Tab-separated table of C-alpha atoms in Angstrom:
chain	number	residue	atom	x	y	z
Q	1	MET	CA	-4.035	-12.256	39.222
Q	2	GLY	CA	-2.904	-15.836	38.635
Q	3	PHE	CA	-0.383	-17.366	36.253
Q	4	PHE	CA	-2.864	-18.260	33.507
Q	5	ASP	CA	-4.730	-14.938	33.672
Q	6	ASN	CA	-1.403	-13.176	33.222
Q	7	MET	CA	-0.852	-14.916	29.910
Q	8	ARG	CA	-3.945	-13.158	28.577
Q	9	LYS	CA	-3.250	-9.724	30.053
Q	10	PRO	CA	0.125	-9.484	31.839
Q	11	GLN	CA	0.126	-7.447	35.026
Q	12	GLY	CA	2.614	-6.731	37.797
Q	13	LYS	CA	5.882	-8.523	38.490
Q	14	LEU	CA	4.585	-11.912	37.363
Q	15	GLY	CA	3.349	-10.370	34.130
Q	16	ASN	CA	6.736	-8.777	33.527
Q	17	ILE	CA	8.469	-12.131	34.010
Q	18	GLN	CA	6.051	-13.844	31.626
Q	19	LEU	CA	6.485	-11.156	28.985
Q	20	LYS	CA	10.264	-11.546	29.064
Q	21	SER	CA	9.818	-15.301	28.767
Q	22	MET	CA	7.426	-14.896	25.812
Q	23	ASN	CA	9.928	-12.627	24.037
Q	24	LYS	CA	12.278	-15.596	24.037
Q	25	GLU	CA	9.846	-18.485	23.630
Q	26	HIS	CA	7.891	-16.904	20.757
Q	27	THR	CA	11.029	-15.955	18.838
Q	28	PRO	CA	11.124	-19.024	16.524
Q	29	VAL	CA	7.505	-18.749	15.379
Q	30	SER	CA	7.752	-14.952	15.060
Q	31	LEU	CA	10.898	-15.111	12.921
Q	32	TRP	CA	9.255	-17.715	10.713
Q	33	GLY	CA	6.246	-15.443	10.317
Q	34	LEU	CA	8.380	-12.407	9.536
Q	35	LYS	CA	10.054	-14.140	6.626
Q	36	HIS	CA	6.708	-13.841	4.818
Q	37	LEU	CA	6.717	-10.060	5.177
Q	38	ASP	CA	8.422	-7.747	2.696
Q	39	ILE	CA	9.239	-4.647	4.727
Q	40	LYS	CA	10.383	-1.628	2.748
Q	41	SER	CA	12.460	1.276	4.046
Q	42	GLY	CA	9.566	3.734	3.840
Q	43	ASP	CA	7.004	1.512	5.556
Q	44	ILE	CA	5.117	2.614	8.655
Q	45	ILE	CA	4.053	-0.428	10.695
Q	46	LEU	CA	1.666	-1.078	13.565
Q	47	ASP	CA	2.184	-4.108	15.834
Q	48	VAL	CA	-1.102	-4.868	17.608
Q	49	GLY	CA	-0.763	-6.726	20.909
Q	50	CYS	CA	2.937	-5.922	20.966
Q	51	GLY	CA	3.586	-7.871	24.184
Q	52	GLY	CA	7.230	-7.597	25.204
Q	53	GLY	CA	8.152	-5.481	22.185
Q	54	ILE	CA	10.748	-7.740	20.599
Q	55	ASN	CA	9.026	-7.902	17.202
Q	56	ILE	CA	8.897	-4.114	17.061
Q	57	LYS	CA	12.658	-4.062	17.513
Q	58	ARG	CA	13.063	-6.593	14.703
Q	59	MET	CA	10.776	-4.897	12.195
Q	60	VAL	CA	12.054	-1.356	12.697
Q	61	GLN	CA	15.474	-2.404	11.386
Q	62	ASP	CA	13.953	-2.362	7.885
Q	63	ALA	CA	11.054	0.091	8.288
Q	64	LYS	CA	10.698	3.858	8.563
Q	65	LYS	CA	8.784	3.677	11.849
Q	66	VAL	CA	6.966	1.085	13.968
Q	67	TYR	CA	4.125	1.738	16.383
Q	68	GLY	CA	3.133	-0.728	19.080
Q	69	ILE	CA	-0.121	-0.990	20.969
Q	70	ASP	CA	-1.248	-3.269	23.790
Q	71	TYR	CA	-4.066	-3.243	26.336
Q	72	SER	CA	-1.689	-4.393	29.073
Q	73	ILE	CA	0.187	-1.529	30.694
Q	74	GLU	CA	2.869	-4.028	31.745
Q	75	SER	CA	3.381	-4.904	28.075
Q	76	VAL	CA	3.623	-1.231	27.193
Q	77	LYS	CA	6.233	-0.647	29.904
Q	78	LEU	CA	8.451	-3.567	28.837
Q	79	SER	CA	8.059	-2.787	25.122
Q	80	ARG	CA	9.198	0.765	25.802
Q	81	LYS	CA	12.191	-0.489	27.770
Q	82	VAL	CA	13.187	-2.993	25.068
Q	83	ASN	CA	12.953	-0.238	22.426
Q	84	GLU	CA	14.154	2.674	24.557
Q	85	LYS	CA	16.842	3.973	22.210
Q	86	LEU	CA	14.648	3.543	19.147
Q	87	ILE	CA	11.929	5.565	20.863
Q	88	ASP	CA	14.458	8.300	21.637
Q	89	ASP	CA	15.480	8.270	17.962
Q	90	GLY	CA	11.853	8.690	16.864
Q	91	LYS	CA	11.760	5.308	15.135
Q	92	VAL	CA	9.333	3.643	17.567
Q	93	GLU	CA	6.235	4.740	19.448
Q	94	ILE	CA	4.372	2.490	21.909
Q	95	MET	CA	1.075	3.174	23.651
Q	96	LYS	CA	-1.742	1.573	25.607
Q	97	GLY	CA	-4.863	0.845	23.599
Q	98	ASN	CA	-7.294	-1.753	22.334
Q	99	VAL	CA	-7.695	-3.387	18.935
Q	100	LYS	CA	-11.467	-2.786	19.149
Q	101	ASP	CA	-10.889	0.957	18.800
Q	102	LEU	CA	-7.433	1.721	17.432
Q	103	PRO	CA	-6.328	5.308	18.239
Q	104	PHE	CA	-5.176	6.041	14.696
Q	105	GLU	CA	-6.634	7.760	11.660
Q	106	ASP	CA	-7.873	5.880	8.609
Q	107	ASN	CA	-5.241	4.779	6.072
Q	108	SER	CA	-2.277	5.257	8.441
Q	109	PHE	CA	-0.163	2.113	8.022
Q	110	ASP	CA	1.546	0.159	5.269
Q	111	ILE	CA	1.613	-2.978	7.436
Q	112	VAL	CA	-0.246	-4.163	10.527
Q	113	THR	CA	1.008	-7.239	12.375
Q	114	ALA	CA	-0.558	-9.410	15.065
Q	115	PHE	CA	1.714	-12.064	16.557
Q	116	GLU	CA	0.296	-14.604	19.003
Q	117	THR	CA	-2.562	-12.307	19.997
Q	118	VAL	CA	-5.735	-12.876	17.936
Q	119	TYR	CA	-6.678	-15.674	20.371
Q	120	PHE	CA	-7.696	-12.944	22.819
Q	121	TRP	CA	-9.474	-10.511	20.499
Q	122	PRO	CA	-13.156	-9.940	21.332
Q	123	ASP	CA	-15.466	-10.124	18.303
Q	124	ILE	CA	-12.494	-10.933	16.096
Q	125	GLU	CA	-14.257	-10.265	12.814
Q	126	LYS	CA	-15.010	-6.665	13.822
Q	127	CYS	CA	-11.418	-6.287	15.016
Q	128	PHE	CA	-10.213	-7.353	11.571
Q	129	GLY	CA	-12.396	-4.562	10.185
Q	130	GLU	CA	-10.775	-2.075	12.551
Q	131	VAL	CA	-7.341	-3.189	11.373
Q	132	LYS	CA	-8.453	-2.695	7.779
Q	133	ARG	CA	-9.602	0.836	8.594
Q	134	VAL	CA	-6.118	1.932	9.670
Q	135	LEU	CA	-4.354	0.202	6.787
Q	136	LYS	CA	-3.482	2.204	3.711
Q	137	PRO	CA	-5.017	1.014	0.424
Q	138	GLY	CA	-2.905	-1.956	-0.639
Q	139	GLY	CA	-1.547	-2.344	2.893
Q	140	ILE	CA	-0.764	-5.751	4.367
Q	141	PHE	CA	-2.203	-7.399	7.476
Q	142	LEU	CA	-0.066	-10.237	8.849
Q	143	ILE	CA	-1.351	-12.669	11.474
Q	144	GLY	CA	1.017	-15.088	13.215
Q	145	MET	CA	-0.237	-18.047	15.256
Q	146	GLU	CA	1.617	-20.920	16.880
Q	147	THR	CA	-1.230	-23.366	16.333
Q	148	ASN	CA	-3.713	-24.189	13.594
Q	149	GLY	CA	-6.796	-24.561	15.794
Q	150	SER	CA	-7.163	-26.421	19.091
Q	151	ASP	CA	-7.344	-29.985	17.764
Q	152	ASN	CA	-4.225	-30.957	19.678
Q	153	PHE	CA	-3.749	-32.152	23.256
Q	154	ILE	CA	-1.331	-29.335	24.095
Q	155	MET	CA	-3.671	-26.655	22.787
Q	156	LYS	CA	-6.684	-28.230	24.453
Q	157	PHE	CA	-4.782	-28.014	27.744
Q	158	TRP	CA	-4.060	-24.302	27.300
Q	159	LYS	CA	-7.599	-23.533	26.139
Q	160	HIS	CA	-8.950	-25.197	29.276
Q	161	PHE	CA	-6.981	-22.887	31.572
Q	162	ILE	CA	-6.885	-19.630	29.588
Q	163	ASP	CA	-9.796	-17.613	28.258
Q	164	MET	CA	-8.695	-17.811	24.637
Q	165	GLU	CA	-10.034	-18.972	21.287
Q	166	MET	CA	-7.806	-20.879	18.886
Q	167	TYR	CA	-8.685	-20.520	15.226
Q	168	ASP	CA	-7.689	-22.642	12.270
Q	169	ASP	CA	-6.536	-21.155	8.983
Q	170	GLY	CA	-9.960	-21.624	7.389
Q	171	GLU	CA	-11.664	-19.546	10.078
Q	172	ILE	CA	-9.065	-16.774	9.819
Q	173	ARG	CA	-9.443	-16.741	6.058
Q	174	ASN	CA	-13.233	-16.416	6.360
Q	175	PHE	CA	-12.951	-13.533	8.852
Q	176	LEU	CA	-10.715	-11.735	6.364
Q	177	LYS	CA	-12.988	-12.448	3.401
Q	178	ASN	CA	-15.988	-11.134	5.331
Q	179	ASN	CA	-14.093	-7.859	5.711
Q	180	ASP	CA	-13.315	-7.756	1.971
Q	181	TYR	CA	-9.566	-8.285	2.263
Q	182	SER	CA	-7.908	-9.522	-0.931
Q	183	GLN	CA	-4.881	-11.662	-1.839
Q	184	ILE	CA	-5.275	-13.810	1.270
Q	185	THR	CA	-2.392	-16.250	1.593
Q	186	VAL	CA	-1.984	-18.922	4.260
Q	187	TYR	CA	1.410	-20.386	5.158
Q	188	LEU	CA	1.502	-23.580	7.238
Q	189	ARG	CA	4.676	-25.141	8.597
Q	190	ASP	CA	5.195	-28.899	8.293
Q	191	ALA	CA	8.290	-29.000	10.492
Q	192	LYS	CA	8.661	-32.775	10.540
Q	193	ASN	CA	9.060	-32.916	6.773
Q	194	LYS	CA	10.702	-29.479	6.462
Q	195	LYS	CA	7.979	-28.305	4.124
Q	196	GLU	CA	5.788	-25.250	3.901
Q	197	ILE	CA	2.198	-25.506	2.708
Q	198	ILE	CA	0.977	-22.408	0.890
Q	199	LYS	CA	-2.731	-21.826	0.280
Q	200	SER	CA	-3.833	-19.001	-2.006
Q	201	ASP	CA	-6.726	-18.352	-4.402
Q	202	GLY	CA	-8.126	-21.839	-3.913
Q	203	SER	CA	-4.839	-23.570	-4.735
Q	204	GLU	CA	-2.372	-25.348	-2.473
Q	205	LYS	CA	1.298	-26.141	-2.941
Q	206	ARG	CA	4.165	-27.495	-0.883
Q	207	VAL	CA	7.638	-26.001	-0.987
Q	208	ASP	CA	10.868	-26.726	0.840
Q	209	ASP	CA	11.214	-24.892	4.146
Q	210	ASP	CA	14.821	-24.060	5.011
Q	211	TYR	CA	13.919	-22.421	8.315
Q	212	ASP	CA	16.316	-23.892	10.858
Q	213	HIS	CA	15.611	-22.155	14.179
Q	214	ILE	CA	15.139	-24.750	16.903
Q	215	SER	CA	11.729	-24.861	18.555
Q	216	PHE	CA	9.951	-27.248	20.878
Q	217	SER	CA	6.438	-26.392	19.726
Q	218	ASP	CA	6.748	-27.100	16.015
Q	219	ARG	CA	7.068	-30.811	16.696
Q	220	PHE	CA	3.544	-30.865	18.086
Q	221	VAL	CA	1.597	-27.996	16.502
Q	222	GLN	CA	1.320	-26.498	13.034
Q	223	TRP	CA	2.487	-22.916	12.813
Q	224	VAL	CA	0.337	-20.511	10.798
Q	225	THR	CA	1.043	-17.190	9.116
Q	226	VAL	CA	-1.679	-15.436	7.149
Q	227	THR	CA	-1.222	-12.339	5.018
Q	228	ALA	CA	-3.993	-10.275	3.418
Q	229	GLN	CA	-4.205	-7.032	1.516
Q	230	LYS	CA	-6.592	-4.119	1.981
């Protein structure tokens, strides 16, 4: 398996190296996304496409328990290593699986997150329905993406080499609406002007963004976080 294929589904030693790199490189956009999530001490969370497991480790600091799932066994292995003590303490559980058929009962989670992963989901609209199935009534689905569509030379480059689909916030919002999610809110980062654009219920506003983590990507692409309620 080559370098670009490994970015979609990490495997072997190269996959392990890439996962460790992504844990670091995706940190700024993930932390920005997490600031839009209100995690409570009793919350049970599922991280779909958990990758290298670093976001599980972050979220479980405030939650009751976090589950992680990924279709890459290499991702599962590294996520378990990163969260080894938390697994031993019963705070984290990580398994191999696919978003198309989540191995959980209906109404299981207060929050489901998907960081930098929906680009690879087959039949994304049906996958959003599967996420809704496992959410508790009133539960929150958070989607984090490092780009608002592929209308950018950097993203066009990646799309050319990797089998992935880059969605803009309008498409994500429509997928959620078609699955009858409510209270859909889109957060867009205007890093150059240190502003955040918030779209909700047909309205749009700009607020100051005090996020100060240094990132290379936010100078060229617009970060997106979307939250929706079951």
